Amino acid sequence: MSTTESDVVGHRLYDLVAALMPPMRSITGNGVRATLDLVRAALPAQVPLTVHEVPTGTPVLDWTIPREWNVAGARLIGPDGRVVLDAADNPLHLLGYSIPMRARMPLAELRHHLYSMPDRPDWVPYRTSYYNDAWGFCLTDRQLAALPDGEYQVEIDTSLTEGSLTYGEIVLPGTSDEEFLVTTHLCHPAMANDNSSGIAVAIELAAALAARTRRYTYRLLFIPGTIGSITWLALNPGVIGRIRHGLVLTGLGDRGAPTYKRSRRGDAIIDRATARALAETGRPHRIVDFSPYGYDERQFCSPGFDLPVGRFGRSQHGEYPEYHTSADNLEFVTPESLADSFSILRRTIEICEADRVWRNTSPYGEPQLGRRGLYRSIGATMNRASIEMGLLWVLNLADGTRGLLDIAERADLPFDAVANAADALAGVGLLVEEPSVAGASASLAAASLAGASAASVVIG
Amino acid sequence: MSTTESDVVGHRLYDLVAALMPPMRSITGNGVRATLDLVRAALPAQVPLTVHEVPTGTPVLDWTIPREWNVAGARLIGPDGRVVLDAADNPLHLLGYSIPMRARMPLAELRHHLYSMPDRPDWVPYRTSYYNDAWGFCLTDRQLAALPDGEYQVEIDTSLTEGSLTYGEIVLPGTSDEEFLVTTHLCHPAMANDNSSGIAVAIELAAALAARTRRYTYRLLFIPGTIGSITWLALNPGVIGRIRHGLVLTGLGDRGAPTYKRSRRGDAIIDRATARALAETGRPHRIVDFSPYGYDERQFCSPGFDLPVGRFGRSQHGEYPEYHTSADNLEFVTPESLADSFSILRRTIEICEADRVWRNTSPYGEPQLGRRGLYRSIGATMNRASIEMGLLWVLNLADGTRGLLDIAERADLPFDAVANAADALAGVGLLVEEPSVAGASASLAAASLAGASAASVVIG
Amino acid sequence: MSTTESDVVGHRLYDLVAALMPPMRSITGNGVRATLDLVRAALPAQVPLTVHEVPTGTPVLDWTIPREWNVAGARLIGPDGRVVLDAADNPLHLLGYSIPMRARMPLAELRHHLYSMPDRPDWVPYRTSYYNDAWGFCLTDRQLAALPDGEYQVEIDTSLTEGSLTYGEIVLPGTSDEEFLVTTHLCHPAMANDNSSGIAVAIELAAALAARTRRYTYRLLFIPGTIGSITWLALNPGVIGRIRHGLVLTGLGDRGAPTYKRSRRGDAIIDRATARALAETGRPHRIVDFSPYGYDERQFCSPGFDLPVGRFGRSQHGEYPEYHTSADNLEFVTPESLADSFSILRRTIEICEADRVWRNTSPYGEPQLGRRGLYRSIGATMNRASIEMGLLWVLNLADGTRGLLDIAERADLPFDAVANAADALAGVGLLVEEPSVAGASASLAAASLAGASAASVVIG
């Protein structure tokens, strides 16, 4: 990506992050719908966003769609009658999924429902209680310390009702029905890195993918964390077996080094393609092994599915103090980091698109390259030594069992050197593509999954 | 093991080593029987020791039970008529398996039958000649140097007769007929580390095993080295296929670091369980690869059997100068080392007992742990982070192919964290145990073994 | 190899290299035939060299046998009528495969056909143009700089005619029809290391092999590079499946460390045997992975054949400035290096000859070695500890799946210790040899090769 393009993309992404901050998001409710409206508005017209509504009570795998949560308002009023906290000022002030509550109580009793961070006295923590009925407020520790004794008025006007879980989905068909899955969670309110950055980058990826030829069918999901991926998996048993590569996007805008977390398989094509895209940057980056703690990769990589899905981001949850606080704001993310994350993801996709299994049609001895004029056909933009070595390596290793990623790794050549050599050789008939056999085991896993009988209403 | 328990166990083991020193042991004969009497006396009443007698001449695999050797007395009398050496003072003075000999001869001729250690002038070496007829005396190099010229009287009153080979066996049934084998050799006389320590620790293990619930059936063998394991293997073709884990115990009392020698397989459960028990001590230890030189693991790991049997001890044969000399005495072993060896062995057994192959019954996505109240059910004795991580790791990896040892290694968690998580998950039905498939190849090997037709008379 | 033998062999090889320098060699023509006459003259009388002539136009795999090139003379005459360059002085002066040319032209035009090395002003480069019609002269940069302006006379009296490609072949039958292939290229003129050294060492190997018992059938090829190996592969589909080991010999006389380039398979017996032979020297050496750039291993290791063929030499092409110049002369190679290369190759062959898959006939427990008198049968020439350990290791690992190379590697013993132990054990019936199963996949590959229909005329 050129400096100019990177600059343009970075600022577009940064503006998107800013635009995505306000809605009162949670795992269900109108905050999610408002966010999906912003997503649709940011997408090019030709990119279709489908919004799904899954009714409360629907069984999804081992879980059940919870009641829908909406917030009319939430205020804490002090002994002097003044408003101490108002969720309208900052969605983080309200404990996520707070039950409705109207009550008066002394400070001592109220304290059981107040959350602050003594070691970060100016930050508001982000707290939720999805599956246990609770209510509460989050505030800075300085605010907490300054609260005078007396009677406080709690006014939490929320509703928990039969409704639905909402998520968004973009499908961009490719020449194949094999799929590349990209997911991002959209349940965290008012925070820039976690995960407005993910939503923004997914939008930019969708636009970029819509503008290019696609071998794979791309599916982008905007889902609430955990329950969203579980819901999608429950509702799409027929799609699961077609997923060849997948990425969960989280925390893409902070100043940390880009970080890839491997799939449970550890050596899937997506694991190796991302590693190569990272290596090609020539800048510091991290690759970490799978663990069952984290974001939605936990669900995609659960043992029954075991999908080739990794996670891409920068600093990981728990590694930075701003995580899940009001300090994860627009100063915490940068256009440069957002553009860099997008660039690495786009490159990863390019590698997956270009990675194929070829078979040398003239495998007995070296074919005579000179009389086919292969060198000229590639042109002079590459280092000549690399061109020749790329041709020889591809001919030697393209025996119908290895992909171009395998060859690039074995030959220790840039991926493009190998991919360009393969294109040139295919152009003169010295290579033919092998039918893909990837994902057969994933198909079997999906076939044995007793499909959830949940109904899904498409409204988008 | 608490400090107090360790202290008690250490001194009990040390006293046992001292009690086991005196008998004139060899690979056959009354010294073995006397030793087994001491073993029986040291065992709790409910632990049954069976003594087997296998007749001279019985073919056992490629070998034949040798003649039984007994010693009525053995003295060397000097030119002045005084007793120079007497086996009654120290069994090591008599070359093991010496043939009977009554003769007078000059010192020059006698020298061909005298064994000393010039580089350790105060130590008596331990020498034997089981399969070549020979006689001789072992003495300190100072004694040898002080011998005056003249005629010496040799009085070796031994017998080599049709008799039997004697060994002891304890079987402690478990809920399964799959077996855990523990063996120790009992043919070395008058030495503390090699191998009174092994006999003592095996007794202590038998007592500890008798007092606990057992999944495996435990079989403890007290056998002469080489010919004893060969004999047992020849006589028990039906048992061999049921052996899932095994340990040969040698040299457990010296001040060296605990040392484990892997089975021929190298990655058997016993190899990994012992490695984990050693790592959990947090103290220096060694793990060495299999080699075909050593103790009875040579027989259990011969290619036809290839059993999952390793060897546990401290300093290895040949690594310490006291090995096979009179300096391997009660000063060479310590209660602390004996207790430490016992503790590591007991922990290894605990790990093998707890290691199981589980299968996640809800493998599609994560099961909802919160509604099952799993956290409370485990209690507060463990670090909370480990509890959660243990639950997630076990759910993610328990796919019916991995044991808990595999999971602990992959997750880099303490074995108990994983084992406790598995127990909690099994308690709410999220895990079921897979039937064990280990040892099938060993069964086949045993089935193809032409069983020796040797008769065994049980007298214990 | 003793110092004396090494000295004798080194000087014999050095003299051979000198004798092989003069002919005007190329990939076809009388220079090749003259070289093969020198080869025949240097071979012992009982070693049969067959010379093959393959007609121009014969299709060989993806290639076609080119026109035959011969040189009657080639001179460049200056403006003053004096001879500036004459191929009779140095074959390198003539661009290899120059088309015939008689012309007068000014220096400015002539320059397009003159090749020198500005950075090595006293060396003549070696250049060829086999498959594009061209003519030219090679000269030192000092000669080029001194050329006066004026009209030059070009007199290149070459011919490119329907003829044949010539190569030599020695077959030394073994007790098995499984083959060990040794090849060297003979197309480079007037250079010592590349590849007079290869021709000389191949001659010495043929003589040494003729004088020893052989399990394998040895086939030595003296072929032009690339087109020669392609031709041989095309003409011998029935032999290819019998090749078990192979070595391409290049650059064996320079002062660099011995270097082995692995076969494409990477872990073939030849790869491991050469590695062991190199390790046994105790001197610096290199082992490099396969790459598809190099000499004729490119053809033998093309994916359709994938033969277990490595390459042995010293400094590699491109690593030394003298490569493909007049400085690759008799001062660049040494008798010591030539003898060392020969010695390592002979040892590699010895290891391949001795490497067998044995099966322990008494695999249940250790067989009783003492009663078989094994120790005496081996004698006292080896270290006793190694003898015993060799016996135990071979008995333990010879389970019908491992070769002696495997055992030597696992036991970390010298190959001969293991081989001698195996011989001793086989002598008393404790080992039997397993039928070889190597090379089955290579046979299948050869069977699926559509055999070239080229005719070959044997005249040697």
Coordinates of C-alpha atoms in Angstrom, one line a residue, chain A residues 94-341:
Chain A
L94 CA -24.6 1.8 33.1
L95 CA -23.8 -1.8 34.0
G96 CA -24.5 -3.7 30.8
Y97 CA -27.8 -5.6 30.9
S98 CA -28.9 -3.9 34.1
I99 CA -32.4 -4.8 35.1
P100 CA -34.8 -1.9 35.5
M101 CA -34.6 -0.3 38.9
R102 CA -36.3 2.6 40.6
A103 CA -35.2 3.0 44.2
R104 CA -33.9 5.3 47.0
M105 CA -31.1 4.1 49.1
P106 CA -28.3 5.4 51.3
L107 CA -24.8 5.5 49.9
A108 CA -23.7 2.5 52.0
E109 CA -26.2 0.3 50.2
L110 CA -25.7 1.9 46.8
R111 CA -22.0 1.1 47.0
H112 CA -22.7 -2.6 46.3
H113 CA -23.8 -1.5 42.9
L114 CA -21.0 1.0 42.0
Y115 CA -17.9 -0.1 40.0
S116 CA -14.7 2.0 39.8
M117 CA -11.0 1.3 39.3
P118 CA -9.0 2.4 42.4
D119 CA -5.7 2.0 40.5
R120 CA -6.9 4.2 37.5
P121 CA -8.9 6.9 39.4
D122 CA -9.9 8.8 36.2
W123 CA -11.2 6.0 34.1
V124 CA -14.7 4.5 34.0
P125 CA -14.6 0.7 33.8
Y126 CA -16.8 -1.3 31.4
R127 CA -18.9 -4.0 33.2
T128 CA -21.7 -6.3 32.2
S129 CA -24.0 -8.9 33.8
Y130 CA -25.6 -10.7 30.9
Y131 CA -26.8 -13.9 32.6
N132 CA -27.3 -12.9 36.2
D133 CA -29.9 -10.3 37.0
A134 CA -28.1 -7.3 38.4
W135 CA -28.0 -3.5 38.1
G136 CA -25.3 -1.0 38.7
F137 CA -23.3 2.1 37.7
C138 CA -19.7 2.4 36.6
L139 CA -17.8 5.6 37.4
T140 CA -14.3 7.0 38.0
D141 CA -12.8 6.3 41.4
R142 CA -12.5 10.1 41.9
Q143 CA -16.3 10.4 41.4
L144 CA -16.9 7.6 43.8
A145 CA -14.6 9.1 46.5
A146 CA -16.4 12.4 46.2
L147 CA -19.9 11.1 46.7
P148 CA -21.4 12.6 49.8
D149 CA -23.4 10.5 52.3
G150 CA -27.1 10.6 52.0
E151 CA -30.0 9.1 50.1
Y152 CA -29.5 8.5 46.4
Q153 CA -32.2 8.0 43.7
V154 CA -31.6 5.2 41.2
E155 CA -33.5 5.6 37.9
I156 CA -32.6 2.7 35.6
D157 CA -35.2 2.6 32.8
T158 CA -34.2 -0.5 31.0
S159 CA -36.3 -3.3 29.6
L160 CA -35.6 -7.0 29.3
T161 CA -38.2 -8.4 27.0
E162 CA -39.1 -11.1 24.5
G163 CA -37.4 -9.8 21.4
S164 CA -34.5 -10.9 19.4
L165 CA -30.8 -11.1 19.0
T166 CA -29.6 -9.0 16.0
Y167 CA -26.6 -9.5 13.8
G168 CA -25.4 -8.4 10.4
E169 CA -24.0 -10.4 7.5
I170 CA -22.4 -9.6 4.2
V171 CA -21.9 -12.3 1.6
L172 CA -19.8 -11.6 -1.5
P173 CA -19.9 -14.6 -3.8
G174 CA -16.7 -15.9 -5.4
T175 CA -16.2 -18.3 -8.3
S176 CA -16.2 -21.0 -5.7
D177 CA -18.7 -21.7 -3.0
E178 CA -15.8 -22.3 -0.6
E179 CA -15.8 -19.6 2.0
F180 CA -13.5 -17.1 3.7
L181 CA -15.1 -16.0 7.0
V182 CA -14.4 -12.6 8.6
T183 CA -16.1 -11.8 11.9
T184 CA -16.1 -8.9 14.3
H185 CA -18.0 -8.3 17.5
L186 CA -20.2 -5.3 17.9
C187 CA -21.5 -5.6 21.4
H188 CA -19.1 -3.3 23.2
P189 CA -20.3 0.3 23.5
A190 CA -18.3 3.6 23.5
M191 CA -14.9 2.1 23.1
A192 CA -12.6 2.7 20.1
N193 CA -10.2 -0.2 19.9
D194 CA -12.5 -2.8 21.4
N195 CA -14.3 -3.0 19.0
S196 CA -15.2 0.0 16.9
S197 CA -11.9 -0.6 15.2
G198 CA -13.0 -4.1 14.2
I199 CA -16.3 -3.0 12.8
A200 CA -14.6 -0.2 10.8
V201 CA -11.9 -2.5 9.4
A202 CA -14.5 -5.1 8.4
I203 CA -16.4 -2.4 6.5
E204 CA -13.2 -1.4 4.7
L205 CA -12.4 -5.0 3.9
A206 CA -15.9 -5.6 2.5
A207 CA -15.6 -2.6 0.2
A208 CA -12.1 -3.8 -1.0
L209 CA -13.4 -7.3 -1.5
A210 CA -16.4 -6.1 -3.5
A211 CA -14.0 -4.3 -5.8
R212 CA -11.8 -7.3 -6.7
T213 CA -12.3 -10.7 -8.4
R214 CA -12.9 -13.4 -5.8
R215 CA -12.1 -17.1 -5.9
Y216 CA -13.5 -17.6 -2.4
T217 CA -17.0 -16.5 -1.3
Y218 CA -16.5 -14.0 1.5
R219 CA -18.8 -13.8 4.5
L220 CA -18.4 -11.0 6.9
L221 CA -20.3 -11.2 10.2
F222 CA -21.1 -8.3 12.6
I223 CA -22.1 -10.2 15.7
P224 CA -22.4 -9.9 19.5
G225 CA -19.5 -11.7 21.2
T226 CA -19.9 -15.4 22.2
I227 CA -23.7 -15.6 21.9
G228 CA -23.5 -14.1 18.4
S229 CA -21.0 -16.7 17.0
I230 CA -22.8 -19.5 18.8
T231 CA -26.0 -18.3 17.2
W232 CA -24.5 -18.1 13.7
L233 CA -23.0 -21.5 14.0
A234 CA -26.3 -23.0 15.2
L235 CA -28.2 -21.4 12.3
N236 CA -25.7 -22.2 9.5
P237 CA -24.8 -25.9 9.6
G238 CA -24.8 -26.1 5.9
V239 CA -22.2 -23.3 5.5
I240 CA -19.8 -24.5 8.1
G241 CA -18.4 -27.3 6.0
R242 CA -17.5 -24.8 3.2
I243 CA -15.3 -22.5 5.4
R244 CA -11.7 -22.8 4.2
H245 CA -10.2 -19.8 6.1
G246 CA -11.4 -17.4 8.7
L247 CA -10.4 -14.5 10.8
V248 CA -11.8 -12.9 13.9
L249 CA -11.0 -9.2 14.0
T250 CA -10.4 -7.5 17.4
G251 CA -8.5 -4.4 18.6
L252 CA -7.0 -3.2 15.3
G253 CA -6.3 0.4 16.1
D254 CA -3.9 0.7 19.0
R255 CA -0.2 1.4 18.8
G256 CA 0.9 -2.2 19.6
A257 CA 2.5 -4.5 17.1
P258 CA 0.2 -6.6 14.8
T259 CA -0.6 -9.9 16.4
Y260 CA -2.0 -13.1 15.0
K261 CA -3.4 -15.9 17.1
R262 CA -3.3 -19.2 15.4
S263 CA -6.3 -21.4 14.9
R264 CA -6.7 -24.5 17.0
R265 CA -5.2 -26.5 14.1
G266 CA -2.1 -24.4 14.3
D267 CA -1.0 -25.1 10.7
A268 CA -4.0 -24.2 8.7
I269 CA -3.5 -22.2 5.5
I270 CA -4.9 -19.1 7.2
D271 CA -2.2 -19.5 9.9
R272 CA 0.6 -19.7 7.4
A273 CA -0.8 -17.0 5.0
T274 CA -1.1 -14.5 7.9
A275 CA 2.4 -15.4 9.1
R276 CA 3.7 -14.7 5.6
A277 CA 1.8 -11.4 5.3
L278 CA 3.2 -10.4 8.6
A279 CA 6.8 -11.4 7.7
E280 CA 6.5 -9.5 4.5
T281 CA 5.9 -6.2 6.4
G282 CA 9.5 -6.5 7.7
R283 CA 8.3 -4.9 11.0
P284 CA 7.8 -6.3 14.5
H285 CA 4.8 -8.6 14.9
R286 CA 3.7 -11.5 17.0
I287 CA 2.3 -14.9 16.3
V288 CA 0.8 -16.7 19.3
D289 CA -0.6 -20.2 19.7
F290 CA -4.2 -21.0 20.1
S291 CA -5.7 -21.0 23.5
P292 CA -9.3 -21.4 24.4
Y293 CA -9.6 -18.0 26.0
G294 CA -10.2 -14.9 23.9
Y295 CA -12.9 -13.8 21.5
D296 CA -15.2 -15.7 19.1
E297 CA -12.3 -17.9 17.9
R298 CA -13.3 -19.9 21.0
Q299 CA -16.5 -20.9 19.3
F300 CA -15.2 -21.4 15.8
C301 CA -12.3 -23.5 17.2
S302 CA -14.4 -25.5 19.7
P303 CA -13.5 -29.2 19.1
G304 CA -16.8 -30.1 17.3
F305 CA -16.2 -27.4 14.7
D306 CA -12.4 -27.0 14.8
L307 CA -12.5 -24.5 11.9
P308 CA -9.4 -22.9 10.4
V309 CA -10.2 -19.6 12.0
G310 CA -7.5 -17.4 13.6
R311 CA -7.7 -14.0 15.3
F312 CA -6.0 -10.9 14.1
G313 CA -5.4 -7.6 16.0
R314 CA -2.7 -5.7 17.8
S315 CA -2.4 -5.5 21.6
Q316 CA -4.4 -8.4 23.1
H317 CA -7.1 -8.2 25.8
G318 CA -5.6 -7.9 29.2
E319 CA -2.3 -6.7 27.9
Y320 CA -3.1 -3.0 28.1
P321 CA -4.7 -1.1 31.0
E322 CA -7.0 0.8 28.8
Y323 CA -8.8 -2.4 27.9
H324 CA -12.5 -2.4 28.8
T325 CA -12.3 1.2 30.2
S326 CA -13.3 4.7 29.1
A327 CA -9.6 5.2 28.2
D328 CA -10.1 3.0 25.2
N329 CA -11.0 6.1 23.3
L330 CA -10.2 8.0 20.1
E331 CA -6.8 9.0 21.5
F332 CA -5.9 5.3 22.0
V333 CA -6.2 4.4 18.3
T334 CA -4.4 5.9 15.4
P335 CA -5.0 6.2 11.6
E336 CA -1.6 4.6 11.0
S337 CA -2.4 1.5 13.0
L338 CA -5.8 1.1 11.5
A339 CA -4.4 1.4 8.0
D340 CA -1.6 -1.1 8.8
S341 CA -4.0 -3.6 10.2

